Amino acid sequence: MELEKSSALLVIDIQQEDFLDMDERNMDAPEWASIRNAKRVLDVFRKKGLPVIQIKEAHRPDMVDFGRELDGAEGIHCIETRPESDYAKLTYPVDGEYRISKRRYSAFFGTDLEILLKGLRVDTLYMIGGLTNVCIHYTAVDAHQNDYHIRVVTDAVAGSSKEAHEAALRAIRYLQRDALVTVADIVSSLEERATSRDIYLMREAIRLSALSVEHGNEPFGAVLAKDGEIVFTNENQIYTKHDPTFHGEAGLIREFCAQTAITDLHEYTLYASCEPCFMCSGAMVWVKLGRLVYGASNIDLEHILGNEGCNCSKMVFDHSFWHPQVTEGVLREESLAILKAYFEKHEKG
């Protein structure tokens, strides 16, 4: 995807009091996924030189400005004189980033955010942080009412519960149909643009994903290419081969290596209609795949299935000795259409 030049990132309420137990020893723990993802998004905006606005909630020590906030589930929080109310260390503001303190859930209420956005000539707001069902939701609603385009990075925000998080995202999407994006979408803006050959070969992988359904399997297809030419193809065959490991990508690697005796694929590119799972990503590491190009992300797929999902190929590659070059989101919508059509009627096998 492309990040609009008229866009800005709102880093909402990522404050140290929620991350006091996070340190170098447990940085990879599941409970810190949202802030790790938020840092990835923040890094993209910083690299592209787009405006970053760091927002934190802050209340006076005498609590005179809490208003009705203490009438709900939240206790006393974000007292401005407490060190833990400062911005979280992992995503701490750097020079050149704007800072705004707010007394209410919405970043627009009682702040100069609107003046700042007009001065920056921003019309699209990307949002990360928390809580999805509170400060993200209320800020998104006010942004919508003020005629901004809103983009909430679904895997870089966290709610008070899974149910509240998902309900808030549905409510935001109700306001703007394109409001929900993923970390993979944001990161893809840094990748090389897909070439016309990439698009052609991805379209073939997507065609194979549709063909796999006709053959009684799940909608995933894969194409292996060298120097832009197809050398091998495969489709998901988990049901017809009675082999739950015969995914499009893993099956392709298995069959290609067996038939050619080639086990080093650093000169090859693999096109996958959907982001490879952990197993298939691991197989790509073992054969030293040169490049991976995929359409829909695993997060896209898991959202269709009603789950959270993760950027599983990146997780595998980041923790492995081999790191294929990755281009994400090529013909994403075409891939998603086939996935949605299938999994609206079938459970994941």
PDB file of C-alpha atoms in Angstrom, residues 13-262:
ATOM      1  CA  ASP A  13      -1.737   6.694  25.019  1.00  0.00           C
ATOM      2  CA  ILE A  14       1.266   4.399  24.736  1.00  0.00           C
ATOM      3  CA  GLN A  15       2.422   5.258  28.233  1.00  0.00           C
ATOM      4  CA  GLN A  16       4.915   3.613  30.522  1.00  0.00           C
ATOM      5  CA  GLU A  17       2.412   2.637  33.233  1.00  0.00           C
ATOM      6  CA  ASP A  18       1.084  -0.117  30.957  1.00  0.00           C
ATOM      7  CA  PHE A  19       4.566  -1.500  30.258  1.00  0.00           C
ATOM      8  CA  LEU A  20       6.345  -1.422  33.621  1.00  0.00           C
ATOM      9  CA  ASP A  21       6.949  -5.185  33.480  1.00  0.00           C
ATOM     10  CA  MET A  22       8.402  -5.162  29.968  1.00  0.00           C
ATOM     11  CA  ASP A  23      12.174  -5.368  29.651  1.00  0.00           C
ATOM     12  CA  GLU A  24      14.859  -6.892  27.424  1.00  0.00           C
ATOM     13  CA  ARG A  25      14.315 -10.348  28.936  1.00  0.00           C
ATOM     14  CA  ASN A  26      10.630 -10.658  28.019  1.00  0.00           C
ATOM     15  CA  MET A  27      10.343  -8.321  25.026  1.00  0.00           C
ATOM     16  CA  ASP A  28       9.101 -11.151  22.811  1.00  0.00           C
ATOM     17  CA  ALA A  29       6.316 -12.238  25.180  1.00  0.00           C
ATOM     18  CA  PRO A  30       2.823 -12.360  23.588  1.00  0.00           C
ATOM     19  CA  GLU A  31       1.399  -9.686  25.875  1.00  0.00           C
ATOM     20  CA  TRP A  32       3.671  -7.062  24.332  1.00  0.00           C
ATOM     21  CA  ALA A  33       2.669  -7.776  20.713  1.00  0.00           C
ATOM     22  CA  SER A  34       0.687  -4.573  20.272  1.00  0.00           C
ATOM     23  CA  ILE A  35       3.530  -2.270  21.346  1.00  0.00           C
ATOM     24  CA  ARG A  36       6.064  -4.192  19.251  1.00  0.00           C
ATOM     25  CA  ASN A  37       3.743  -3.768  16.280  1.00  0.00           C
ATOM     26  CA  ALA A  38       3.221  -0.114  17.151  1.00  0.00           C
ATOM     27  CA  LYS A  39       7.004   0.385  17.066  1.00  0.00           C
ATOM     28  CA  ARG A  40       7.119  -1.158  13.588  1.00  0.00           C
ATOM     29  CA  VAL A  41       4.489   1.299  12.372  1.00  0.00           C
ATOM     30  CA  LEU A  42       6.262   4.186  14.082  1.00  0.00           C
ATOM     31  CA  ASP A  43       9.537   3.203  12.412  1.00  0.00           C
ATOM     32  CA  VAL A  44       7.888   3.348   8.979  1.00  0.00           C
ATOM     33  CA  PHE A  45       6.527   6.864   9.549  1.00  0.00           C
ATOM     34  CA  ARG A  46       9.883   7.994  10.863  1.00  0.00           C
ATOM     35  CA  LYS A  47      11.720   6.529   7.900  1.00  0.00           C
ATOM     36  CA  LYS A  48       9.334   8.157   5.436  1.00  0.00           C
ATOM     37  CA  GLY A  49       9.535  11.513   7.217  1.00  0.00           C
ATOM     38  CA  LEU A  50       5.780  11.753   7.787  1.00  0.00           C
ATOM     39  CA  PRO A  51       4.354  13.646  10.794  1.00  0.00           C
ATOM     40  CA  VAL A  52       4.149  11.761  14.086  1.00  0.00           C
ATOM     41  CA  ILE A  53       1.953  13.107  16.856  1.00  0.00           C
ATOM     42  CA  GLN A  54       2.529  11.528  20.264  1.00  0.00           C
ATOM     43  CA  ILE A  55      -0.514  11.822  22.511  1.00  0.00           C
ATOM     44  CA  LYS A  56      -0.807  10.943  26.188  1.00  0.00           C
ATOM     45  CA  GLU A  57      -3.535  11.239  28.763  1.00  0.00           C
ATOM     46  CA  ALA A  58      -2.533  13.342  31.773  1.00  0.00           C
ATOM     47  CA  HIS A  59      -4.486  14.436  34.845  1.00  0.00           C
ATOM     48  CA  ARG A  60      -3.677  16.899  37.620  1.00  0.00           C
ATOM     49  CA  PRO A  61      -2.705  15.356  40.966  1.00  0.00           C
ATOM     50  CA  ASP A  62      -5.795  16.788  42.690  1.00  0.00           C
ATOM     51  CA  MET A  63      -7.934  14.949  40.085  1.00  0.00           C
ATOM     52  CA  VAL A  64     -10.027  18.054  39.423  1.00  0.00           C
ATOM     53  CA  ASP A  65     -10.059  17.334  35.692  1.00  0.00           C
ATOM     54  CA  PHE A  66     -11.157  13.655  35.711  1.00  0.00           C
ATOM     55  CA  GLY A  67     -14.811  14.523  35.186  1.00  0.00           C
ATOM     56  CA  ARG A  68     -16.891  11.394  34.599  1.00  0.00           C
ATOM     57  CA  GLU A  69     -13.926   9.151  33.731  1.00  0.00           C
ATOM     58  CA  LEU A  70     -13.926   7.530  37.168  1.00  0.00           C
ATOM     59  CA  ASP A  71     -17.606   6.588  36.857  1.00  0.00           C
ATOM     60  CA  GLY A  72     -16.732   3.602  34.652  1.00  0.00           C
ATOM     61  CA  ALA A  73     -14.422   0.616  34.958  1.00  0.00           C
ATOM     62  CA  GLU A  74     -11.181   2.619  35.161  1.00  0.00           C
ATOM     63  CA  GLY A  75      -9.581   3.649  38.416  1.00  0.00           C
ATOM     64  CA  ILE A  76      -7.279   6.612  38.962  1.00  0.00           C
ATOM     65  CA  HIS A  77      -4.784   6.702  36.102  1.00  0.00           C
ATOM     66  CA  CYS A  78      -2.318   8.899  34.216  1.00  0.00           C
ATOM     67  CA  ILE A  79      -1.510  11.368  37.000  1.00  0.00           C
ATOM     68  CA  GLU A  80       0.824  13.816  35.270  1.00  0.00           C
ATOM     69  CA  THR A  81       3.378  14.010  38.104  1.00  0.00           C
ATOM     70  CA  ARG A  82       3.997  10.265  38.182  1.00  0.00           C
ATOM     71  CA  PRO A  83       6.985   9.014  36.113  1.00  0.00           C
ATOM     72  CA  GLU A  84       4.982   6.025  34.846  1.00  0.00           C
ATOM     73  CA  SER A  85       2.532   8.415  33.141  1.00  0.00           C
ATOM     74  CA  ASP A  86       5.280   9.417  30.705  1.00  0.00           C
ATOM     75  CA  TYR A  87       5.439   8.033  27.161  1.00  0.00           C
ATOM     76  CA  ALA A  88       6.490   4.369  26.962  1.00  0.00           C
ATOM     77  CA  LYS A  89      10.213   3.847  26.507  1.00  0.00           C
ATOM     78  CA  LEU A  90       9.966   1.640  23.407  1.00  0.00           C
ATOM     79  CA  THR A  91       8.006   4.239  21.421  1.00  0.00           C
ATOM     80  CA  TYR A  92       9.281   7.363  23.177  1.00  0.00           C
ATOM     81  CA  PRO A  93       9.046  10.573  21.107  1.00  0.00           C
ATOM     82  CA  VAL A  94      12.137  11.701  19.239  1.00  0.00           C
ATOM     83  CA  ASP A  95      13.120  15.192  18.148  1.00  0.00           C
ATOM     84  CA  GLY A  96      10.701  16.559  15.578  1.00  0.00           C
ATOM     85  CA  GLU A  97       7.672  14.619  16.805  1.00  0.00           C
ATOM     86  CA  TYR A  98       4.753  16.609  18.161  1.00  0.00           C
ATOM     87  CA  ARG A  99       3.459  16.003  21.686  1.00  0.00           C
ATOM     88  CA  ILE A 100      -0.059  16.569  22.959  1.00  0.00           C
ATOM     89  CA  SER A 101      -1.483  15.955  26.423  1.00  0.00           C
ATOM     90  CA  LYS A 102      -5.225  15.397  26.805  1.00  0.00           C
ATOM     91  CA  ARG A 103      -7.619  15.287  29.747  1.00  0.00           C
ATOM     92  CA  ARG A 104     -10.282  13.156  28.083  1.00  0.00           C
ATOM     93  CA  TYR A 105     -10.407  10.034  25.945  1.00  0.00           C
ATOM     94  CA  SER A 106     -10.594  11.782  22.575  1.00  0.00           C
ATOM     95  CA  ALA A 107      -7.369  13.392  21.363  1.00  0.00           C
ATOM     96  CA  PHE A 108      -9.478  16.183  19.853  1.00  0.00           C
ATOM     97  CA  PHE A 109     -11.326  17.179  23.028  1.00  0.00           C
ATOM     98  CA  GLY A 110      -9.818  20.239  24.695  1.00  0.00           C
ATOM     99  CA  THR A 111      -6.484  20.023  22.821  1.00  0.00           C
ATOM    100  CA  ASP A 112      -4.893  21.879  19.921  1.00  0.00           C
ATOM    101  CA  LEU A 113      -4.762  18.757  17.731  1.00  0.00           C
ATOM    102  CA  GLU A 114      -7.092  20.269  15.138  1.00  0.00           C
ATOM    103  CA  ILE A 115      -4.906  23.388  14.819  1.00  0.00           C
ATOM    104  CA  LEU A 116      -1.806  21.222  14.457  1.00  0.00           C
ATOM    105  CA  LEU A 117      -3.383  19.028  11.769  1.00  0.00           C
ATOM    106  CA  LYS A 118      -4.489  22.050   9.776  1.00  0.00           C
ATOM    107  CA  GLY A 119      -1.004  23.510   9.988  1.00  0.00           C
ATOM    108  CA  LEU A 120       0.461  20.222   8.748  1.00  0.00           C
ATOM    109  CA  ARG A 121      -2.201  20.024   6.009  1.00  0.00           C
ATOM    110  CA  VAL A 122      -3.076  16.492   7.039  1.00  0.00           C
ATOM    111  CA  ASP A 123      -6.254  14.762   5.849  1.00  0.00           C
ATOM    112  CA  THR A 124      -5.559  11.099   6.747  1.00  0.00           C
ATOM    113  CA  LEU A 125      -4.924   9.908  10.302  1.00  0.00           C
ATOM    114  CA  TYR A 126      -3.296   6.573  11.128  1.00  0.00           C
ATOM    115  CA  MET A 127      -3.791   5.425  14.714  1.00  0.00           C
ATOM    116  CA  ILE A 128      -1.897   3.064  16.999  1.00  0.00           C
ATOM    117  CA  GLY A 129      -2.016   2.564  20.762  1.00  0.00           C
ATOM    118  CA  GLY A 130      -4.870   1.997  23.183  1.00  0.00           C
ATOM    119  CA  LEU A 131      -7.422   1.340  24.256  1.00  0.00           C
ATOM    120  CA  THR A 132      -9.154   0.295  21.061  1.00  0.00           C
ATOM    121  CA  ASN A 133     -12.606   0.570  22.619  1.00  0.00           C
ATOM    122  CA  VAL A 134     -11.896   3.810  24.469  1.00  0.00           C
ATOM    123  CA  CYS A 135      -9.330   6.399  23.334  1.00  0.00           C
ATOM    124  CA  ILE A 136      -8.784   4.951  19.838  1.00  0.00           C
ATOM    125  CA  HIS A 137     -12.537   4.694  19.247  1.00  0.00           C
ATOM    126  CA  TYR A 138     -13.392   8.169  20.534  1.00  0.00           C
ATOM    127  CA  THR A 139     -10.522   9.785  18.633  1.00  0.00           C
ATOM    128  CA  ALA A 140     -11.523   7.953  15.447  1.00  0.00           C
ATOM    129  CA  VAL A 141     -15.129   9.097  15.816  1.00  0.00           C
ATOM    130  CA  ASP A 142     -14.099  12.726  16.295  1.00  0.00           C
ATOM    131  CA  ALA A 143     -11.702  12.481  13.350  1.00  0.00           C
ATOM    132  CA  HIS A 144     -14.548  11.133  11.224  1.00  0.00           C
ATOM    133  CA  GLN A 145     -16.867  13.928  12.357  1.00  0.00           C
ATOM    134  CA  ASN A 146     -14.169  16.438  11.379  1.00  0.00           C
ATOM    135  CA  ASP A 147     -13.939  14.877   7.904  1.00  0.00           C
ATOM    136  CA  TYR A 148     -10.555  13.174   8.215  1.00  0.00           C
ATOM    137  CA  HIS A 149      -9.863   9.805   6.626  1.00  0.00           C
ATOM    138  CA  ILE A 150      -9.188   7.351   9.448  1.00  0.00           C
ATOM    139  CA  ARG A 151      -6.897   4.315   9.398  1.00  0.00           C
ATOM    140  CA  VAL A 152      -6.672   2.207  12.545  1.00  0.00           C
ATOM    141  CA  VAL A 153      -3.802  -0.312  12.517  1.00  0.00           C
ATOM    142  CA  THR A 154      -5.703  -3.288  13.910  1.00  0.00           C
ATOM    143  CA  ASP A 155      -2.730  -5.277  15.199  1.00  0.00           C
ATOM    144  CA  ALA A 156      -1.009  -2.214  16.695  1.00  0.00           C
ATOM    145  CA  VAL A 157      -3.894  -1.339  19.017  1.00  0.00           C
ATOM    146  CA  ALA A 158      -5.169  -3.167  22.097  1.00  0.00           C
ATOM    147  CA  GLY A 159      -8.531  -3.139  23.858  1.00  0.00           C
ATOM    148  CA  SER A 160      -9.703  -3.745  27.408  1.00  0.00           C
ATOM    149  CA  SER A 161     -10.754  -7.222  26.206  1.00  0.00           C
ATOM    150  CA  LYS A 162     -10.765  -9.162  22.955  1.00  0.00           C
ATOM    151  CA  GLU A 163     -14.518  -8.693  22.636  1.00  0.00           C
ATOM    152  CA  ALA A 164     -14.333  -4.946  23.278  1.00  0.00           C
ATOM    153  CA  HIS A 165     -11.409  -4.598  20.865  1.00  0.00           C
ATOM    154  CA  GLU A 166     -13.252  -6.370  18.046  1.00  0.00           C
ATOM    155  CA  ALA A 167     -16.523  -4.533  18.685  1.00  0.00           C
ATOM    156  CA  ALA A 168     -14.728  -1.164  18.529  1.00  0.00           C
ATOM    157  CA  LEU A 169     -13.042  -2.082  15.252  1.00  0.00           C
ATOM    158  CA  ARG A 170     -16.422  -3.050  13.778  1.00  0.00           C
ATOM    159  CA  ALA A 171     -17.892   0.269  14.908  1.00  0.00           C
ATOM    160  CA  ILE A 172     -15.012   2.210  13.352  1.00  0.00           C
ATOM    161  CA  ARG A 173     -15.298   0.284  10.085  1.00  0.00           C
ATOM    162  CA  TYR A 174     -19.015   1.100  10.063  1.00  0.00           C
ATOM    163  CA  LEU A 175     -18.046   4.791   9.858  1.00  0.00           C
ATOM    164  CA  GLN A 176     -15.474   4.367   7.080  1.00  0.00           C
ATOM    165  CA  ARG A 177     -15.253   1.201   5.020  1.00  0.00           C
ATOM    166  CA  ASP A 178     -11.465   1.525   4.524  1.00  0.00           C
ATOM    167  CA  ALA A 179     -10.706   2.419   8.140  1.00  0.00           C
ATOM    168  CA  LEU A 180      -8.954  -0.821   9.149  1.00  0.00           C
ATOM    169  CA  VAL A 181      -5.396  -1.626   8.044  1.00  0.00           C
ATOM    170  CA  THR A 182      -2.643  -3.882   9.370  1.00  0.00           C
ATOM    171  CA  VAL A 183       1.016  -3.563  10.250  1.00  0.00           C
ATOM    172  CA  ALA A 184       1.806  -5.573   7.111  1.00  0.00           C
ATOM    173  CA  ASP A 185      -0.016  -2.946   5.051  1.00  0.00           C
ATOM    174  CA  ILE A 186       2.076  -0.173   6.588  1.00  0.00           C
ATOM    175  CA  VAL A 187       5.372  -2.026   6.276  1.00  0.00           C
ATOM    176  CA  SER A 188       4.618  -2.824   2.629  1.00  0.00           C
ATOM    177  CA  SER A 189       4.914   0.893   1.854  1.00  0.00           C
ATOM    178  CA  LEU A 190       8.672   0.514   2.392  1.00  0.00           C
ATOM    179  CA  GLU A 191       9.038  -2.443   0.094  1.00  0.00           C
ATOM    180  CA  GLU A 192      10.036  -2.218  -3.530  1.00  0.00           C
ATOM    181  CA  ARG A 193       7.103  -1.627  -5.806  1.00  0.00           C
ATOM    182  CA  ALA A 194       5.832  -4.773  -7.438  1.00  0.00           C
ATOM    183  CA  THR A 195       6.940  -5.037 -11.042  1.00  0.00           C
ATOM    184  CA  SER A 196       4.592  -5.917 -13.873  1.00  0.00           C
ATOM    185  CA  ARG A 197       6.180  -9.380 -13.843  1.00  0.00           C
ATOM    186  CA  ASP A 198       5.454  -9.711 -10.113  1.00  0.00           C
ATOM    187  CA  ILE A 199       1.814  -8.922 -10.789  1.00  0.00           C
ATOM    188  CA  TYR A 200       1.637 -11.447 -13.621  1.00  0.00           C
ATOM    189  CA  LEU A 201       3.171 -14.217 -11.512  1.00  0.00           C
ATOM    190  CA  MET A 202       1.040 -13.356  -8.464  1.00  0.00           C
ATOM    191  CA  ARG A 203      -2.057 -13.550 -10.639  1.00  0.00           C
ATOM    192  CA  GLU A 204      -1.005 -17.081 -11.550  1.00  0.00           C
ATOM    193  CA  ALA A 205      -0.633 -17.982  -7.853  1.00  0.00           C
ATOM    194  CA  ILE A 206      -4.115 -16.604  -7.208  1.00  0.00           C
ATOM    195  CA  ARG A 207      -5.490 -18.559 -10.171  1.00  0.00           C
ATOM    196  CA  LEU A 208      -4.027 -21.701  -8.621  1.00  0.00           C
ATOM    197  CA  SER A 209      -5.646 -20.846  -5.289  1.00  0.00           C
ATOM    198  CA  ALA A 210      -9.048 -20.794  -6.979  1.00  0.00           C
ATOM    199  CA  LEU A 211      -8.219 -24.017  -8.816  1.00  0.00           C
ATOM    200  CA  SER A 212      -7.334 -25.752  -5.553  1.00  0.00           C
ATOM    201  CA  VAL A 213     -10.901 -25.183  -4.353  1.00  0.00           C
ATOM    202  CA  GLU A 214     -12.256 -26.793  -7.519  1.00  0.00           C
ATOM    203  CA  HIS A 215     -10.024 -29.779  -6.756  1.00  0.00           C
ATOM    204  CA  GLY A 216     -11.442 -30.113  -3.244  1.00  0.00           C
ATOM    205  CA  ASN A 217      -8.768 -28.313  -1.241  1.00  0.00           C
ATOM    206  CA  GLU A 218      -8.275 -24.917   0.413  1.00  0.00           C
ATOM    207  CA  PRO A 219      -7.694 -21.679  -1.572  1.00  0.00           C
ATOM    208  CA  PHE A 220      -3.913 -21.321  -1.582  1.00  0.00           C
ATOM    209  CA  GLY A 221      -1.594 -21.354  -4.577  1.00  0.00           C
ATOM    210  CA  ALA A 222       2.149 -20.936  -5.086  1.00  0.00           C
ATOM    211  CA  VAL A 223       4.490 -20.262  -7.987  1.00  0.00           C
ATOM    212  CA  LEU A 224       8.274 -20.630  -8.056  1.00  0.00           C
ATOM    213  CA  ALA A 225      10.145 -18.445 -10.541  1.00  0.00           C
ATOM    214  CA  LYS A 226      13.716 -17.815 -11.574  1.00  0.00           C
ATOM    215  CA  ASP A 227      14.706 -14.754 -13.612  1.00  0.00           C
ATOM    216  CA  GLY A 228      11.016 -13.942 -13.968  1.00  0.00           C
ATOM    217  CA  GLU A 229      10.087 -17.280 -15.510  1.00  0.00           C
ATOM    218  CA  ILE A 230       7.918 -19.940 -13.893  1.00  0.00           C
ATOM    219  CA  VAL A 231       9.831 -23.110 -13.043  1.00  0.00           C
ATOM    220  CA  PHE A 232       7.295 -24.863 -10.784  1.00  0.00           C
ATOM    221  CA  THR A 233       3.772 -24.417  -9.431  1.00  0.00           C
ATOM    222  CA  ASN A 234       1.659 -26.002  -6.743  1.00  0.00           C
ATOM    223  CA  GLU A 235      -1.681 -25.632  -5.055  1.00  0.00           C
ATOM    224  CA  ASN A 236      -2.918 -26.598  -1.611  1.00  0.00           C
ATOM    225  CA  GLN A 237      -3.571 -30.375  -1.554  1.00  0.00           C
ATOM    226  CA  ILE A 238      -4.198 -31.149   2.116  1.00  0.00           C
ATOM    227  CA  TYR A 239      -7.439 -33.018   1.507  1.00  0.00           C
ATOM    228  CA  THR A 240      -6.778 -34.828  -1.756  1.00  0.00           C
ATOM    229  CA  LYS A 241      -3.377 -36.038  -0.537  1.00  0.00           C
ATOM    230  CA  HIS A 242      -4.659 -36.647   3.017  1.00  0.00           C
ATOM    231  CA  ASP A 243      -1.634 -34.659   4.182  1.00  0.00           C
ATOM    232  CA  PRO A 244      -2.262 -31.624   6.427  1.00  0.00           C
ATOM    233  CA  THR A 245       1.291 -30.410   5.718  1.00  0.00           C
ATOM    234  CA  PHE A 246       0.821 -30.259   1.949  1.00  0.00           C
ATOM    235  CA  HIS A 247       0.307 -26.506   1.820  1.00  0.00           C
ATOM    236  CA  GLY A 248       0.843 -24.644  -1.428  1.00  0.00           C
ATOM    237  CA  GLU A 249       4.313 -23.412  -0.505  1.00  0.00           C
ATOM    238  CA  ALA A 250       5.647 -26.354   1.517  1.00  0.00           C
ATOM    239  CA  GLY A 251       4.309 -28.805  -1.066  1.00  0.00           C
ATOM    240  CA  LEU A 252       5.938 -26.830  -3.859  1.00  0.00           C
ATOM    241  CA  ILE A 253       9.320 -26.815  -2.117  1.00  0.00           C
ATOM    242  CA  ARG A 254       9.068 -30.516  -1.319  1.00  0.00           C
ATOM    243  CA  GLU A 255       8.163 -31.553  -4.864  1.00  0.00           C
ATOM    244  CA  PHE A 256      10.547 -29.169  -6.639  1.00  0.00           C
ATOM    245  CA  CYS A 257      13.552 -30.198  -4.568  1.00  0.00           C
ATOM    246  CA  ALA A 258      12.714 -33.899  -4.937  1.00  0.00           C
ATOM    247  CA  GLN A 259      12.344 -33.687  -8.718  1.00  0.00           C
ATOM    248  CA  THR A 260      15.332 -31.437  -9.461  1.00  0.00           C
ATOM    249  CA  ALA A 261      17.747 -32.204  -6.589  1.00  0.00           C
ATOM    250  CA  ILE A 262      18.087 -28.419  -6.176  1.00  0.00           C
TER     251      ILE A 262
END
